[in-house]
Amino acid sequence: MNSGTIPQPTVERLCAIYGLLDDIIAEGSHRISSTQLGERLGESAYTIRKDFGFLPQGRFSSAGYSPEELKTAIAETLGLKEERSACIIGLGRLGQAVLAYPGFSTEGIAIRAGFDSDTNKLEILTASVPLLPSYRITDYVKEHKIELGIIAVPSKQAQTAADRLIEGGIQGIVNFSSPVAVPDTIRVRQISVLDELRILAGLIYTSERRP
Amino acid sequence: MNSGTIPQPTVERLCAIYGLLDDIIAEGSHRISSTQLGERLGESAYTIRKDFGFLPQGRFSSAGYSPEELKTAIAETLGLKEERSACIIGLGRLGQAVLAYPGFSTEGIAIRAGFDSDTNKLEILTASVPLLPSYRITDYVKEHKIELGIIAVPSKQAQTAADRLIEGGIQGIVNFSSPVAVPDTIRVRQISVLDELRILAGLIYTSERRP
DNA sequence: AGAATACTGTGAAATATTTCACAGTATTCT
DNA sequence: AGAATACTGTGAAATATTTCACAGTATTCT
C-alpha cells in the first residue's frame, strides 16, 4: 500500500487510464491486466502497477483488474466523482470545437459558459450554455464557483484571459494559447499542436543522429 | 558542454522555449536570461541552463541569451531547420481548426493534405492544400514522404487512421483521438482536453488533501 | 579605472522515477 | 484434486532528472 503525495506522472497516467477504461468497457472486456494497459499506453506494466499502488487497496488479483472497479478507484483517489465546473474563453474554431465536444457531460466535467470579446460572435453562435462577453469572466467565475478554465484565444489576449480567470478564483487552466504568467497556486496545462509537432521532429531527429 | 542522447524532458522544454522565443522577439527583447525563461515556463533557471548545455556551445554569457541565437541553436540541435511535412486526418471542427491555423507555414511545419472519410465534406470545404478521401492516406503519405500525421477523427476511427499513416511510412503522430496501438518505432503524442482537465482536477484534489 | 552586479556553465549531491526480481495467490487446465 | 499458469503487489536496485553551489566572466555602475 501507499499513501503520501501522488507523483505528478502517476496522476497523469491515471487520468490517461481513466479515459482508456471507457474504451475498454465499450469493447466489452470485463478484465484488463497491467500488461495490456501498459501496451495501450506505451508504458511498462511495472509502472502501471506501481501507479495502482496509490489507489485504495482493492484486493484486485490474479486475473487482472475490473475496468469498472478501477474507474471507481481512480475517481475516488483523484476526486473525479463530483462534477467539476469549467468554462471556455475564446469561441473561435477551436473554442467551438471544445464547446461542442459531447464527451464532457458524461465524464464529470461540466462546461458552464463560453466567453468571447467579440459580441457579434456571441449573437451568431448557439450553445446550451450561456455565451458571454469577456469582461464578465471574473464575475461569472466567482459567482458560479467555476474551478477550471480553458483558454482558446489569440496569443495576445491570453494573459488578459488568464488574469480574469485568476481574479475570479479559478483553480486550474488548460491553455491552448501562448504561455501565461500565473501565481504558483494556479496550475496550468499547456497544449500546443505546433509544439507537439516540433517535439516529434526533435525526438525523431535526435534519435536518428545518436543511436 | 554536453552530447549523448538528449533527454526527452529536455526536448520538450526546448520546443516550448522555441515557441516562446517568438513571443519574446515580438515583444522586442534582445536579451533573455535563464531566470526569465524559467518563470515564463514554470521551470527553474537551473533546469533551463542544463537544457541549454545540449545546444552547440554558444559562448553566451553574462547578460543572458540572444533570442535569435537561441532559436538558431535549438533549431540546429533538434533538426527544425528543414521544413517538415505533415497531414491531418479528420476534418471535423477540430481538424478544420488545425488546418486553418496560420502559424504552421512560418514555423517549419507544412500541412500538405487533409483527409476525411466523408466525401461530401471534402467537396464542401475549401483549403489551400488537397483534401482527399481517407482511403488514399497510405499512398499519399508514401508518395509525398509525409513525416508527421495529426489524427482528429472520432475515437472508433483512430486505429484505422493510425494504421494507414504507419503503412505509408509516417514517423510521428499527434493524436487528438483515443490512444492507438503502434509499433515502437513510431512516436505518438497524445492530446486530450478531457484528460488535461482531469489531471488538473486530480492535482488540485490530491494536493488539497495531502499538504 | 575599479568595484559591484548579474549572468552563465557545470560538476556533485539530492531527489524522483522507473525497472527489476520475486513471493504470494486466484484462476484455469488436465 | 493437484499442477501449471497468469496475474498482482512491493521492497530493493538502477536510472534519470533536478537542484545546488560556486567559479568564471562580461557588463554596468560610480
XYZ file of C-alpha atoms (C1' of nucleotides) in Angstrom:
482
model
C 0.000 0.000 0.000
C 0.978 3.555 -0.429
C -0.042 6.994 0.591
C 1.731 10.325 0.755
C 1.553 12.734 -2.139
C 0.915 11.167 -5.518
C 3.677 11.900 -8.051
C 2.567 14.018 -10.963
C 3.484 11.415 -13.616
C 1.249 8.998 -11.746
C -1.677 11.426 -11.770
C -1.153 11.933 -15.495
C -1.097 8.236 -16.237
C -4.076 7.509 -14.011
C -6.070 10.068 -15.974
C -4.993 8.546 -19.272
C -6.028 5.137 -17.980
C -9.295 6.530 -16.718
C -10.237 7.627 -20.217
C -8.957 4.414 -21.755
C -11.156 2.389 -19.442
C -14.215 3.811 -21.157
C -12.948 2.414 -24.442
C -12.231 -0.913 -22.787
C -15.648 -1.069 -21.198
C -17.213 -0.158 -24.549
C -15.338 -3.058 -26.122
C -16.972 -5.313 -23.601
C -13.933 -6.506 -21.649
C -14.509 -7.271 -18.012
C -10.884 -7.887 -17.133
C -7.772 -5.990 -18.029
C -4.194 -6.646 -16.946
C -1.415 -4.208 -16.181
C 0.431 -5.582 -19.201
C -2.433 -4.802 -21.554
C -2.912 -1.335 -20.136
C 0.793 -0.715 -20.430
C 0.816 -1.712 -24.086
C -2.016 0.615 -24.944
C -0.362 3.479 -23.173
C 3.223 2.839 -24.141
C 4.237 2.296 -20.532
C 5.645 -0.713 -18.740
C 3.405 -2.999 -16.715
C 5.592 -2.287 -13.659
C 4.875 1.384 -13.859
C 1.154 0.806 -14.158
C 1.163 -1.471 -11.141
C 3.192 0.999 -9.112
C 0.705 3.687 -10.051
C -2.125 1.500 -8.846
C -0.301 1.266 -5.549
C -1.696 4.735 -4.849
C -5.274 3.584 -5.225
C -7.240 2.379 -2.209
C -6.139 -1.215 -1.730
C -8.522 -3.104 -3.887
C -7.667 -6.755 -3.481
C -7.535 -6.985 -7.216
C -5.784 -10.097 -8.160
C -4.580 -12.801 -10.353
C -6.834 -12.271 -13.308
C -6.237 -8.605 -13.849
C -8.413 -5.690 -12.866
C -12.070 -4.997 -13.350
C -12.366 -1.868 -15.525
C -15.376 -0.679 -13.561
C -13.702 -1.077 -10.204
C -10.568 0.571 -11.493
C -12.543 3.559 -12.695
C -14.166 3.897 -9.320
C -10.860 3.585 -7.506
C -9.194 6.207 -9.701
C -12.178 8.540 -9.422
C -12.044 8.261 -5.669
C -8.321 8.851 -5.460
C -8.284 11.844 -7.784
C -11.561 13.365 -6.683
C -13.263 12.805 -10.020
C -16.527 11.722 -8.517
C -18.012 15.132 -8.013
C -18.617 17.046 -11.202
C -16.186 19.897 -11.897
C -17.281 23.181 -13.410
C -15.350 24.631 -16.305
C -15.641 27.475 -18.756
C -14.069 28.332 -22.052
C -12.574 31.630 -23.127
C -12.402 32.261 -26.864
C -15.049 30.995 -29.249
C -13.078 30.696 -32.449
C -12.984 27.407 -34.284
C -11.018 25.701 -31.564
C -13.181 27.048 -28.764
C -16.297 25.986 -30.624
C -14.855 22.532 -31.189
C -14.221 22.135 -27.472
C -17.602 23.559 -26.561
C -19.339 21.123 -28.905
C -17.391 18.121 -27.641
C -20.032 15.733 -26.366
C -17.774 13.809 -24.005
C -17.684 16.268 -21.140
C -21.175 15.986 -19.784
C -20.921 12.262 -19.236
C -17.428 12.475 -17.844
C -17.591 14.568 -14.748
C -16.731 17.879 -16.379
C -19.430 20.456 -16.988
C -18.697 23.376 -19.279
C -20.806 26.126 -17.738
C -20.172 29.083 -20.011
C -18.295 30.400 -23.025
C -16.741 33.835 -23.346
C -15.552 35.912 -26.259
C -14.649 39.554 -26.643
C -16.435 39.746 -29.981
C -20.068 40.426 -29.133
C -21.158 39.695 -32.693
C -19.893 36.188 -32.309
C -21.895 35.770 -29.134
C -25.069 36.535 -31.040
C -24.363 34.312 -34.009
C -23.426 31.202 -32.063
C -25.842 28.996 -30.236
C -24.971 26.695 -27.395
C -26.631 25.006 -24.496
C -24.741 27.191 -22.033
C -24.571 30.990 -21.721
C -22.176 32.755 -24.088
C -20.976 35.989 -22.567
C -18.641 38.897 -23.261
C -15.131 38.518 -21.895
C -15.337 41.371 -19.423
C -17.778 39.254 -17.451
C -15.333 36.401 -16.886
C -14.248 37.389 -13.389
C -17.766 37.938 -12.047
C -19.159 34.843 -13.600
C -16.384 32.557 -12.440
C -16.677 33.951 -8.951
C -20.452 33.742 -8.811
C -20.711 30.224 -10.191
C -17.625 28.865 -8.438
C -16.100 27.673 -11.694
C -12.947 25.706 -10.996
C -11.326 25.126 -14.367
C -10.794 27.390 -17.351
C -9.882 26.651 -20.947
C -8.120 29.417 -22.847
C -8.508 29.366 -26.613
C -7.936 32.982 -27.568
C -5.339 34.525 -29.900
C -1.943 34.730 -28.228
C -2.066 38.443 -27.478
C -5.208 38.034 -25.414
C -4.030 35.031 -23.448
C -2.611 36.888 -20.464
C -5.740 39.027 -20.028
C -7.911 35.952 -20.180
C -5.767 34.229 -17.557
C -5.774 37.281 -15.297
C -9.554 37.494 -15.401
C -9.935 33.828 -14.624
C -7.499 34.029 -11.748
C -9.174 37.094 -10.315
C -12.401 35.127 -10.345
C -10.761 32.397 -8.310
C -10.119 29.751 -10.951
C -8.014 26.813 -9.764
C -6.586 25.389 -12.951
C -6.203 26.342 -16.586
C -5.865 24.399 -19.818
C -4.146 26.795 -22.158
C -4.164 26.381 -25.923
C -2.667 29.818 -26.406
C 0.748 31.323 -25.600
C 2.191 30.574 -22.161
C 0.842 32.854 -19.446
C 2.321 34.047 -16.171
C 0.369 32.836 -13.164
C 0.939 32.703 -9.407
C 2.220 29.301 -8.406
C -1.011 28.383 -6.674
C -2.596 28.053 -10.129
C -1.891 25.003 -12.222
C -1.608 25.338 -15.964
C -1.589 22.624 -18.589
C -0.164 23.970 -21.799
C -1.360 22.454 -25.068
C 0.150 23.322 -28.407
C -0.108 21.300 -31.597
C 2.810 23.190 -33.030
C 4.976 22.350 -30.017
C 3.950 18.720 -30.215
C 4.876 18.521 -33.877
C 8.236 20.039 -33.082
C 8.776 17.658 -30.189
C 8.118 14.767 -32.553
C 10.508 16.233 -35.098
C 13.105 16.761 -32.394
C 12.795 13.287 -30.912
C 12.987 11.682 -34.323
C 15.943 13.787 -35.360
C 17.972 13.323 -32.197
C 17.404 9.586 -32.075
C 18.430 9.223 -35.721
C 21.644 11.106 -35.166
C 22.647 9.420 -31.947
C 21.662 5.812 -31.869
C 29.345 21.084 -22.973
C 27.321 18.015 -23.461
C 26.452 15.448 -26.042
C 24.971 11.978 -25.948
C 21.265 11.476 -26.320
C 19.109 14.389 -25.293
C 16.640 13.515 -22.531
C 13.015 13.702 -23.574
C 12.054 16.311 -20.964
C 14.810 18.482 -22.376
C 13.493 18.119 -25.930
C 10.040 19.038 -24.671
C 11.256 22.124 -22.868
C 13.454 23.228 -25.730
C 10.415 23.107 -28.000
C 8.355 25.105 -25.540
C 11.151 27.659 -25.343
C 11.456 27.717 -29.106
C 7.853 28.827 -29.427
C 8.157 31.264 -26.541
C 11.115 32.929 -28.208
C 8.834 34.109 -30.993
C 6.714 35.912 -28.412
C 9.828 37.376 -26.832
C 11.192 38.537 -30.161
C 7.796 40.031 -30.989
C 7.923 41.963 -27.714
C 11.208 43.445 -28.869
C 13.572 41.971 -26.275
C 17.079 41.318 -27.424
C 18.256 39.611 -24.281
C 16.634 36.986 -22.141
C 18.007 35.231 -19.066
C 17.522 31.670 -17.893
C 15.645 33.060 -14.896
C 13.138 34.886 -17.058
C 12.611 31.904 -19.327
C 12.151 29.705 -16.306
C 9.495 31.983 -14.873
C 7.505 32.011 -18.083
C 7.651 28.249 -18.335
C 7.254 27.382 -14.706
C 10.684 25.742 -14.570
C 13.772 26.561 -12.569
C 16.590 28.554 -14.086
C 18.948 25.643 -13.348
C 16.905 23.306 -15.454
C 16.837 25.731 -18.336
C 20.585 26.170 -18.207
C 21.175 22.455 -18.043
C 18.947 22.068 -21.079
C 20.996 24.629 -22.929
C 24.030 22.529 -22.183
C 22.843 20.287 -25.022
C 22.975 23.123 -27.528
C 26.129 23.758 -29.551
C 28.390 25.728 -27.214
C 27.359 29.250 -27.855
C 29.585 31.397 -25.700
C 26.502 33.101 -24.454
C 27.297 34.944 -21.345
C 26.764 37.287 -18.549
C 23.879 39.263 -19.938
C 21.599 36.431 -20.860
C 20.915 34.915 -24.232
C 20.042 36.430 -27.561
C 16.599 35.117 -28.532
C 17.596 34.901 -32.170
C 20.760 32.942 -31.480
C 18.911 30.666 -29.110
C 16.322 29.903 -31.747
C 19.032 29.043 -34.232
C 20.851 26.869 -31.742
C 17.686 24.966 -30.801
C 16.663 24.578 -34.444
C 20.065 23.154 -35.237
C 20.051 20.743 -32.335
C 16.542 19.437 -32.930
C 16.631 19.471 -36.709
C 13.971 22.144 -37.020
C 15.706 23.995 -39.806
C 14.383 21.937 -42.658
C 10.641 22.113 -43.128
C 8.693 19.022 -42.033
C 5.711 17.715 -43.940
C 2.547 16.866 -42.082
C -1.011 15.894 -42.875
C -4.244 15.841 -40.972
C -6.779 13.066 -40.765
C -10.307 14.076 -39.873
C -11.828 17.355 -40.988
C -14.383 17.934 -38.274
C -14.315 21.143 -36.307
C -11.052 20.320 -34.634
C -9.377 19.209 -37.844
C -10.562 22.356 -39.576
C -9.267 24.480 -36.723
C -5.832 22.911 -37.015
C -5.860 23.141 -40.797
C -6.710 26.819 -40.630
C -4.060 27.595 -38.028
C -1.839 30.182 -39.649
C 1.242 29.518 -37.557
C 2.493 26.409 -39.267
C 3.704 27.794 -42.554
C 6.043 30.260 -40.908
C 7.248 27.760 -38.361
C 8.858 24.950 -40.224
C 5.809 22.709 -40.417
C 3.906 22.361 -43.672
C 0.487 20.740 -43.655
C 0.404 19.073 -47.063
C -3.028 17.469 -47.127
C -6.233 16.820 -45.244
C -8.197 13.561 -45.255
C -11.708 12.628 -44.299
C -13.849 9.584 -44.939
C -16.893 11.727 -45.674
C -16.597 12.678 -49.351
C -19.338 15.266 -49.011
C -17.217 17.125 -46.535
C -14.317 17.118 -48.950
C -16.430 18.940 -51.511
C -17.864 21.497 -49.163
C -14.613 22.568 -47.570
C -12.002 24.677 -49.240
C -8.374 24.790 -48.304
C -5.036 25.678 -49.809
C -3.954 22.031 -49.750
C -5.579 18.950 -51.280
C -8.445 17.409 -49.301
C -8.711 13.714 -50.033
C -10.711 10.648 -49.058
C -9.229 8.602 -46.225
C -8.517 5.501 -48.283
C -5.835 7.491 -50.031
C -3.835 8.211 -46.876
C -1.278 5.442 -47.296
C -0.488 6.213 -50.931
C -0.330 9.907 -50.414
C 1.897 9.764 -47.360
C 4.219 7.394 -49.161
C 4.340 9.371 -52.376
C 4.882 12.751 -50.740
C 7.162 11.495 -47.994
C 4.989 12.999 -45.273
C 6.670 12.623 -41.912
C 4.088 13.670 -39.340
C 0.388 12.958 -39.030
C -2.321 14.565 -36.944
C -5.297 12.396 -36.063
C -8.554 14.220 -35.350
C -11.172 11.588 -36.104
C -13.884 10.101 -33.855
C -12.431 7.545 -31.486
C -13.640 4.488 -33.345
C -11.750 5.504 -36.451
C -8.495 6.350 -34.714
C -6.798 2.983 -35.082
C -7.587 2.743 -38.791
C -6.246 6.233 -39.344
C -3.054 5.354 -37.488
C -2.625 2.099 -39.393
C -2.924 3.857 -42.714
C -0.440 6.515 -41.719
C 2.019 3.923 -40.484
C 1.682 1.836 -43.606
C 2.535 4.943 -45.559
C 5.730 5.353 -43.557
C 4.777 8.129 -41.156
C 7.327 8.814 -38.435
C 5.316 10.519 -35.739
C 1.709 11.131 -34.814
C -0.103 13.789 -32.823
C -3.273 12.097 -31.698
C -6.331 14.008 -30.520
C -8.429 10.864 -30.535
C -8.374 7.687 -28.427
C -4.970 6.090 -27.796
C -3.799 3.896 -30.668
C -1.521 0.866 -30.787
C 1.620 1.492 -32.800
C 4.959 -0.286 -33.261
C 7.563 1.234 -31.002
C 9.416 2.831 -33.876
C 6.551 5.306 -34.155
C 6.277 8.141 -31.715
C 2.888 9.319 -30.590
C 1.969 12.459 -28.702
C -1.424 12.097 -27.163
C -3.538 15.227 -26.682
C -6.827 15.221 -24.825
C -8.579 18.204 -23.318
C -10.667 15.930 -21.189
C -7.587 14.210 -19.787
C -5.955 17.560 -19.104
C -8.993 18.782 -17.205
C -8.973 15.612 -15.166
C -5.262 15.939 -14.486
C -5.880 19.450 -13.186
C -8.748 18.210 -11.040
C -6.576 15.361 -9.756
C -3.575 17.534 -8.982
C -5.716 20.075 -7.197
C -7.580 17.430 -5.246
C -4.533 15.451 -4.168
C -2.583 18.496 -3.124
C -5.507 19.796 -1.084
C -5.858 16.531 0.758
C -2.196 15.952 1.470
C -0.373 19.185 2.077
C 39.519 52.573 -13.832
C 37.945 49.699 -10.269
C 34.065 47.654 -7.744
C 29.701 45.642 -7.904
C 26.388 43.150 -10.323
C 24.030 39.750 -12.986
C 24.636 36.352 -15.594
C 26.267 31.508 -17.428
C 28.160 26.768 -17.267
C 28.861 22.707 -14.782
C 30.461 19.065 -11.513
C 28.477 16.978 -7.445
C 24.633 15.934 -4.376
C 19.935 15.181 -3.790
C 15.642 13.561 -5.344
C 12.314 11.403 -8.110
C 11.015 7.803 -11.072
C 11.375 3.540 -13.268
C 12.742 -1.089 -13.569
C 13.761 -5.441 -11.603
C 13.023 -9.636 -9.206
C 10.304 -12.417 -6.801
C 6.969 -14.064 -3.272
C 2.122 -14.705 -2.936
C -2.358 -16.101 -4.840
C -6.632 -16.725 -7.526
C -7.802 -18.998 -11.699
C -7.532 -22.267 -15.327
C -6.310 -26.593 -17.090
C -5.781 -31.769 -17.099
C -7.822 -32.669 -6.852
C -3.355 -31.241 -7.993
C -0.247 -28.828 -11.210
C 0.505 -25.092 -14.130
C -0.432 -20.537 -15.323
C -1.061 -15.662 -15.236
C -1.596 -12.283 -12.574
C -0.657 -8.629 -8.679
C 1.914 -6.089 -5.073
C 6.139 -4.424 -3.473
C 10.853 -3.903 -1.470
C 15.357 -3.011 -3.414
C 18.398 -1.587 -7.138
C 19.146 1.077 -11.049
C 18.473 5.084 -13.644
C 17.049 9.575 -14.850
C 16.276 14.187 -13.643
C 16.544 18.148 -10.940
C 18.644 21.099 -7.722
C 22.554 23.050 -5.530
C 26.686 25.586 -5.058
C 30.083 28.077 -6.884
C 33.857 29.503 -10.025
C 34.335 32.306 -14.043
C 33.219 36.424 -16.801
C 31.058 40.172 -19.461
C 28.515 44.236 -18.325
C 27.005 48.079 -15.685
C 27.640 51.449 -12.305
C 30.206 55.081 -9.640
